[in-house]
CSV table of C-alpha atoms in Angstrom, one decimal:
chain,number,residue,atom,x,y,z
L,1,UNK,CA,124.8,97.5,-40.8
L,2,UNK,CA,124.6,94.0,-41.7
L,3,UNK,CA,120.9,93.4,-40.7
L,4,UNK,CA,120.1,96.4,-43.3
L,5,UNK,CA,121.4,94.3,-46.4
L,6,UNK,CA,118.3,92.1,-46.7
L,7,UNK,CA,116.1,94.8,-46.3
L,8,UNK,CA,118.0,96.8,-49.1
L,9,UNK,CA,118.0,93.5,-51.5
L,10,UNK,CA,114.3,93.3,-50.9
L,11,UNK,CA,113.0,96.8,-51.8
L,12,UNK,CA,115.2,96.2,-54.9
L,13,UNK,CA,113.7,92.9,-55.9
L,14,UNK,CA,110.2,95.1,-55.4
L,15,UNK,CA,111.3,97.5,-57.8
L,16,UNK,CA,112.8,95.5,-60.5
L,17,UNK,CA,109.5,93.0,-60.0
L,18,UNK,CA,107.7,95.9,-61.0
L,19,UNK,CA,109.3,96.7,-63.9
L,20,UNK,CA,108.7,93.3,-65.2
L,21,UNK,CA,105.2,93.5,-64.6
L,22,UNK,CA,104.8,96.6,-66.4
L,23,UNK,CA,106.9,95.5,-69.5
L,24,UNK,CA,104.4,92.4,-69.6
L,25,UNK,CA,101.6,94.7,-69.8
L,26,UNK,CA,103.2,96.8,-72.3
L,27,UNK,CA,103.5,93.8,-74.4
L,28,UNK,CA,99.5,92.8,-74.0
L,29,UNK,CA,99.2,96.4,-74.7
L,30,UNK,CA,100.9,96.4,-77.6
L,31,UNK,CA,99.0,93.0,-78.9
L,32,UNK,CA,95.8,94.5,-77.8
L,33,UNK,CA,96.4,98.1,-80.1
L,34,UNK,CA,97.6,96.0,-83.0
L,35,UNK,CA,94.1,94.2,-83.3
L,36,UNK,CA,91.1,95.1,-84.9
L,37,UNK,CA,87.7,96.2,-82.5
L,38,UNK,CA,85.3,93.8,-80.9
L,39,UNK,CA,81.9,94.4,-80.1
L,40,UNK,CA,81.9,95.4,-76.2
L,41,UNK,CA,80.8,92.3,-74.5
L,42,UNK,CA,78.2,92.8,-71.9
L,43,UNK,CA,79.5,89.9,-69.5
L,44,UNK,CA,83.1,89.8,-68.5
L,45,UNK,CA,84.0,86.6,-67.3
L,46,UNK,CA,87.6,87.4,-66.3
L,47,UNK,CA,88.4,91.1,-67.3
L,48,UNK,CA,92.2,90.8,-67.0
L,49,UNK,CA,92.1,89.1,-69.9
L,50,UNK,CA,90.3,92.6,-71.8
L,51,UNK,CA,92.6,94.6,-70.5
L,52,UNK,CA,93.4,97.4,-73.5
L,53,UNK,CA,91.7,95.4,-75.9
L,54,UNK,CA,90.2,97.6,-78.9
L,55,UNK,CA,86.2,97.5,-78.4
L,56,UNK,CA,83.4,99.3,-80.3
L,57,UNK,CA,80.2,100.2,-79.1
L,58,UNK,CA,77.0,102.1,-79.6
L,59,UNK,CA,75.0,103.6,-77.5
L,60,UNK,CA,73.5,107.4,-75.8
L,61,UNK,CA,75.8,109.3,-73.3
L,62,UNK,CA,73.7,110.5,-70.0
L,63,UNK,CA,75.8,113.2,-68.8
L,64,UNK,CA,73.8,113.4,-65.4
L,65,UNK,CA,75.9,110.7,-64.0
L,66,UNK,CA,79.3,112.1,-65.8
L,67,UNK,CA,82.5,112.5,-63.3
L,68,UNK,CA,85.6,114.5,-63.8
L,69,UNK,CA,88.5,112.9,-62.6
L,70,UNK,CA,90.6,115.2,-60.7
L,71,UNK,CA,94.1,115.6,-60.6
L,72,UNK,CA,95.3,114.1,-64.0
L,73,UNK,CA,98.2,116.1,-65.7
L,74,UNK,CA,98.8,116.4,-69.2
L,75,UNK,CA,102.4,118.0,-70.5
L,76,UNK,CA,102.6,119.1,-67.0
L,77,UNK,CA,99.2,121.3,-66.7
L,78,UNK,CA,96.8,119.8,-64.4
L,79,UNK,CA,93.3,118.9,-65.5
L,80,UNK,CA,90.8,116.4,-65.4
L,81,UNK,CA,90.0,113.4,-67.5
L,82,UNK,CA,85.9,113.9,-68.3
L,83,UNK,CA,84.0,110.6,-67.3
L,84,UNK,CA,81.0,109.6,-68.9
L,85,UNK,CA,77.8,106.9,-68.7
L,86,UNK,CA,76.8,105.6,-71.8
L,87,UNK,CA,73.5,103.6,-72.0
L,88,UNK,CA,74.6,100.9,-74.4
L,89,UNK,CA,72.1,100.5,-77.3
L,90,UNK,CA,69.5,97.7,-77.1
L,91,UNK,CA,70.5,97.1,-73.5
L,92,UNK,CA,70.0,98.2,-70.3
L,93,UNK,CA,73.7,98.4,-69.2
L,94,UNK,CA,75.8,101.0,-69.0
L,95,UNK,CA,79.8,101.8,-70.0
L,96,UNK,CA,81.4,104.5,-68.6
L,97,UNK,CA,83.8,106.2,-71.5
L,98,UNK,CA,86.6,108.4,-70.8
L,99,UNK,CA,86.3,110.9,-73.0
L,100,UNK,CA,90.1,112.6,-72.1
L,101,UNK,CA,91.3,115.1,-70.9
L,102,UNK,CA,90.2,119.1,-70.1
L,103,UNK,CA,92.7,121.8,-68.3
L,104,UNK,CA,91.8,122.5,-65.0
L,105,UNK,CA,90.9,126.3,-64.6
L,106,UNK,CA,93.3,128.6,-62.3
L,107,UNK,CA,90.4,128.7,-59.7
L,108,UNK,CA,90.1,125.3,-59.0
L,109,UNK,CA,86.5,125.8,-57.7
L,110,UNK,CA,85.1,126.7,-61.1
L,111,UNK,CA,84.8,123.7,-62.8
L,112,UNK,CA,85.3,123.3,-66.3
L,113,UNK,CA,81.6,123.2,-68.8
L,114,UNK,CA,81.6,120.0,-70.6
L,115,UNK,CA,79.7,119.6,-73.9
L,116,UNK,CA,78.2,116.0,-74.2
L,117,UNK,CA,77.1,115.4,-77.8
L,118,UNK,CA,73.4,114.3,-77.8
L,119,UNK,CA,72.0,110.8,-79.5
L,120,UNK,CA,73.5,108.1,-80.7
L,121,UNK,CA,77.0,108.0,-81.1
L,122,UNK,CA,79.4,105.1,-82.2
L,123,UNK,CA,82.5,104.8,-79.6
L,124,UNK,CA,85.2,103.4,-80.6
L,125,UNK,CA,88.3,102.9,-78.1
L,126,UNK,CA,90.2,100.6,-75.6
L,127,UNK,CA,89.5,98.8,-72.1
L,128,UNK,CA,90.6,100.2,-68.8
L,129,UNK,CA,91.1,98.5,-66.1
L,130,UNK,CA,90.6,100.9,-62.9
L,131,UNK,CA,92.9,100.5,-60.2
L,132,UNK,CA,91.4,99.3,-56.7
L,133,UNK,CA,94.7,100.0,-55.0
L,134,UNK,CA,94.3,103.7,-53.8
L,135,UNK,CA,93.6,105.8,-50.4
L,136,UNK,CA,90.5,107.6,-50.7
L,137,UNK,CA,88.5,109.7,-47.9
L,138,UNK,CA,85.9,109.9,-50.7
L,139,UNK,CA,82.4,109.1,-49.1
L,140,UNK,CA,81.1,105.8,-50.9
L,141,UNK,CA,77.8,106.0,-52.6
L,142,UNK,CA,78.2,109.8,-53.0
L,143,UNK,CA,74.8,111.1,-55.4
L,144,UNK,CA,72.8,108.2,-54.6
L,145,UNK,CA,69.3,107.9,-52.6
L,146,UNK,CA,68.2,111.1,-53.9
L,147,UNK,CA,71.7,113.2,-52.9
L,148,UNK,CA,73.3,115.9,-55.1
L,149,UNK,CA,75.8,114.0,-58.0
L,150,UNK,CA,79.2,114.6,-56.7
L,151,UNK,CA,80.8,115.4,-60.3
L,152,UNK,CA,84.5,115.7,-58.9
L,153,UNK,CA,86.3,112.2,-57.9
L,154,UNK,CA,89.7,111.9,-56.7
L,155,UNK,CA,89.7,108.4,-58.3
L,156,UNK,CA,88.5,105.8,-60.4
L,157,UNK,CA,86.5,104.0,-57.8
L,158,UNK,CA,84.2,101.4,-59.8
L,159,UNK,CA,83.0,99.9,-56.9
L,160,UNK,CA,81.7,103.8,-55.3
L,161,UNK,CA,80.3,104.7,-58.7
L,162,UNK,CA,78.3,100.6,-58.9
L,163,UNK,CA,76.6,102.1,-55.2
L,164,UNK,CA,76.3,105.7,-56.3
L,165,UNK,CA,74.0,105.4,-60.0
L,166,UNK,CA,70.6,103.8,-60.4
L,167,UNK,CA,72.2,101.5,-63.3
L,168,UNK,CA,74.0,98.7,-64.3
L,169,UNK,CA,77.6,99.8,-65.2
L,170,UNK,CA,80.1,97.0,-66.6
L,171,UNK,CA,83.8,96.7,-65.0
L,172,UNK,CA,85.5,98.5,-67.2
L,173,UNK,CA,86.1,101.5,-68.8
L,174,UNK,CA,86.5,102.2,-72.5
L,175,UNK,CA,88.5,105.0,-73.6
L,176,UNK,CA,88.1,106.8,-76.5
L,177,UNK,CA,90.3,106.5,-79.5
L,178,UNK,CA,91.8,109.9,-80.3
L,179,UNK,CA,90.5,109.3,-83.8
L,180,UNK,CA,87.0,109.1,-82.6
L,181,UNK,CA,84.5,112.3,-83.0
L,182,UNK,CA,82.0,110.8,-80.2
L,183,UNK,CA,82.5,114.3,-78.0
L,184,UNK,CA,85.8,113.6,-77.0
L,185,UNK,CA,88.5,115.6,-75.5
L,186,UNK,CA,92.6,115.4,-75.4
L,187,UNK,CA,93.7,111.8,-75.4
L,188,UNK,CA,97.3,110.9,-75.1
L,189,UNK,CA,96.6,107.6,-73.1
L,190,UNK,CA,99.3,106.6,-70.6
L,191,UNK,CA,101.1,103.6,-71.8
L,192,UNK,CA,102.2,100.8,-69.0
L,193,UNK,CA,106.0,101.0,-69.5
L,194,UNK,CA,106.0,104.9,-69.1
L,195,UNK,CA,107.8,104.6,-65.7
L,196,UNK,CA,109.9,101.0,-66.3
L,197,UNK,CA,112.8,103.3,-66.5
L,198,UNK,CA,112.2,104.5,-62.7
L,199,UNK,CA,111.3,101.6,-61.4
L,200,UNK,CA,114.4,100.2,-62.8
L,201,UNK,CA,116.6,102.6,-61.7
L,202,UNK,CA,115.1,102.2,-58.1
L,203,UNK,CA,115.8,98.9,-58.4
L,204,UNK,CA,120.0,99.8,-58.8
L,205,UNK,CA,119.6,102.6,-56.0
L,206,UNK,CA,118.4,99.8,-53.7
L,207,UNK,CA,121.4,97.0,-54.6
L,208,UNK,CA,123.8,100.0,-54.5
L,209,UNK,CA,122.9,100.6,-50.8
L,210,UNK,CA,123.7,96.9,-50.0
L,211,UNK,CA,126.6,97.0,-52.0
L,212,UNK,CA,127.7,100.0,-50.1
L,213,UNK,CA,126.9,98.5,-46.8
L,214,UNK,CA,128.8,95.8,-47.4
L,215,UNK,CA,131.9,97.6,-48.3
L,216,UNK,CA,131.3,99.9,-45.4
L,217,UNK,CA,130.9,96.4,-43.5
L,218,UNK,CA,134.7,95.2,-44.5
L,219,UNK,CA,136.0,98.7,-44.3
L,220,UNK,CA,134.9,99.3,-40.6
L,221,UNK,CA,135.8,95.3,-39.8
L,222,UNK,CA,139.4,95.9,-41.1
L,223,UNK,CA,139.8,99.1,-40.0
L,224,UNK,CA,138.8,97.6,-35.8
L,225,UNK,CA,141.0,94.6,-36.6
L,226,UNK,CA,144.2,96.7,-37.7
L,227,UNK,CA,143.5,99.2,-34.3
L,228,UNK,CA,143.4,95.9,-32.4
L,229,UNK,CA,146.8,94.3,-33.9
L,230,UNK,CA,148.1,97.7,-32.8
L,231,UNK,CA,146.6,97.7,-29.3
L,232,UNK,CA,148.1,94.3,-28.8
């Protein structure tokens, strides 16, 4: 009973470290929302520091490279957030630009049609960061050397899309403001502290257990002490 206390105190530390990681992000989040747009840089010398920053940029969408994002919910319908390649104007580079988010169909294999707005348009939006912490079976480098564009991705995987396009795409991705008209979709971006409550009250379920191990502990220890006093 006793060797399970540390492990209990551990997964709670986890938790509640957690928590504080997301509330720090809220809080660059919230900075970030508050300031005016920058012009998208096209080197990133450390992109954890342009993390939700407010970026504008202008530039053609190529929809033959555009992904769909698959299982992304929205008031609990699933869907898919639409993914798209922008060729950045005056440069060769690319941004991809989540345009948000479509219902999926009740056939899952029909794929919803996505209309991609032709010419210039003027996106305006903040920086993602993808995730590189996720399991995928996903082949890498999917639609390149002349193979069929996969257009539906379990995840955001930056790295597989670099390997799978003919082009040069920067790190991040911008997402579009729900203010913008550059073709975009439903966009009720996730904040970072959406889930500090769970993580939190993870956190208390994991103490409790070591509280109530240690009370179990003393309860049993008394309990075998009184039994021996009578024995004796």
């Amino acid at each position: 009973m006793l060797c399970s206390i540390p492990l209990f105190i551990k997964f709670g530390l986890w938790q509640y470290n957690k928590a504080e990681q997301k509330q720090a992000l809220q809080a660059m989040y919230d900075r970030a929302l508050l300031s005016e747009p920058v012009d998208l840089p096209l080197e990133f010398s450390d992109v954890g520091n342009w993390r939700y920053r407010q970026v504008k940029v202008s530039g053609e969408y190529t929809p033959e490279h555009q992904i769909l994002l698959d299982n992304q919910v929205e008031q609990e319908r699933a869907g898919y957030h639409v993914i798209t390649p922008l060729r950045i104007s005056r440069s060769e580079k690319y941004v991809l630009v989540d345009r948000g988010w479509v219902v999926a169909n009740a056939d899952r294999s029909i794929l919803p049609e996505i209309e991609t707005p032709a010419g210039e348009q003027a996106i305006v939006g903040h920086l993602w960061l993808p995730s590189e912490k996720f399991y995928s079976l996903e082949a890498a480098g999917a639609g390149a050397g002349g193979h069929e564009w996969q257009l539906l991705w379990q995840n955001m995987d930056m790295s597989r899309y670099k390997q799978s396009v003919p082009f040069q795409v920067l790190p991040m991705v911008v997402r579009l403001d729900p203010e913008s008209e550059a073709g975009g979709y439903s966009r009720q971006w996730p904040r970072p502290a959406e889930r500090i409550t769970t993580h939190i009250g993870y956190a208390y379920q994991w103490f409790g257990f070591a509280v109530a191990a240690v009370l179990i502990w003393v309860f049993v220890s008394f309990r075998r002490q009184g039994n021996e006093q009578d024995a004796n």
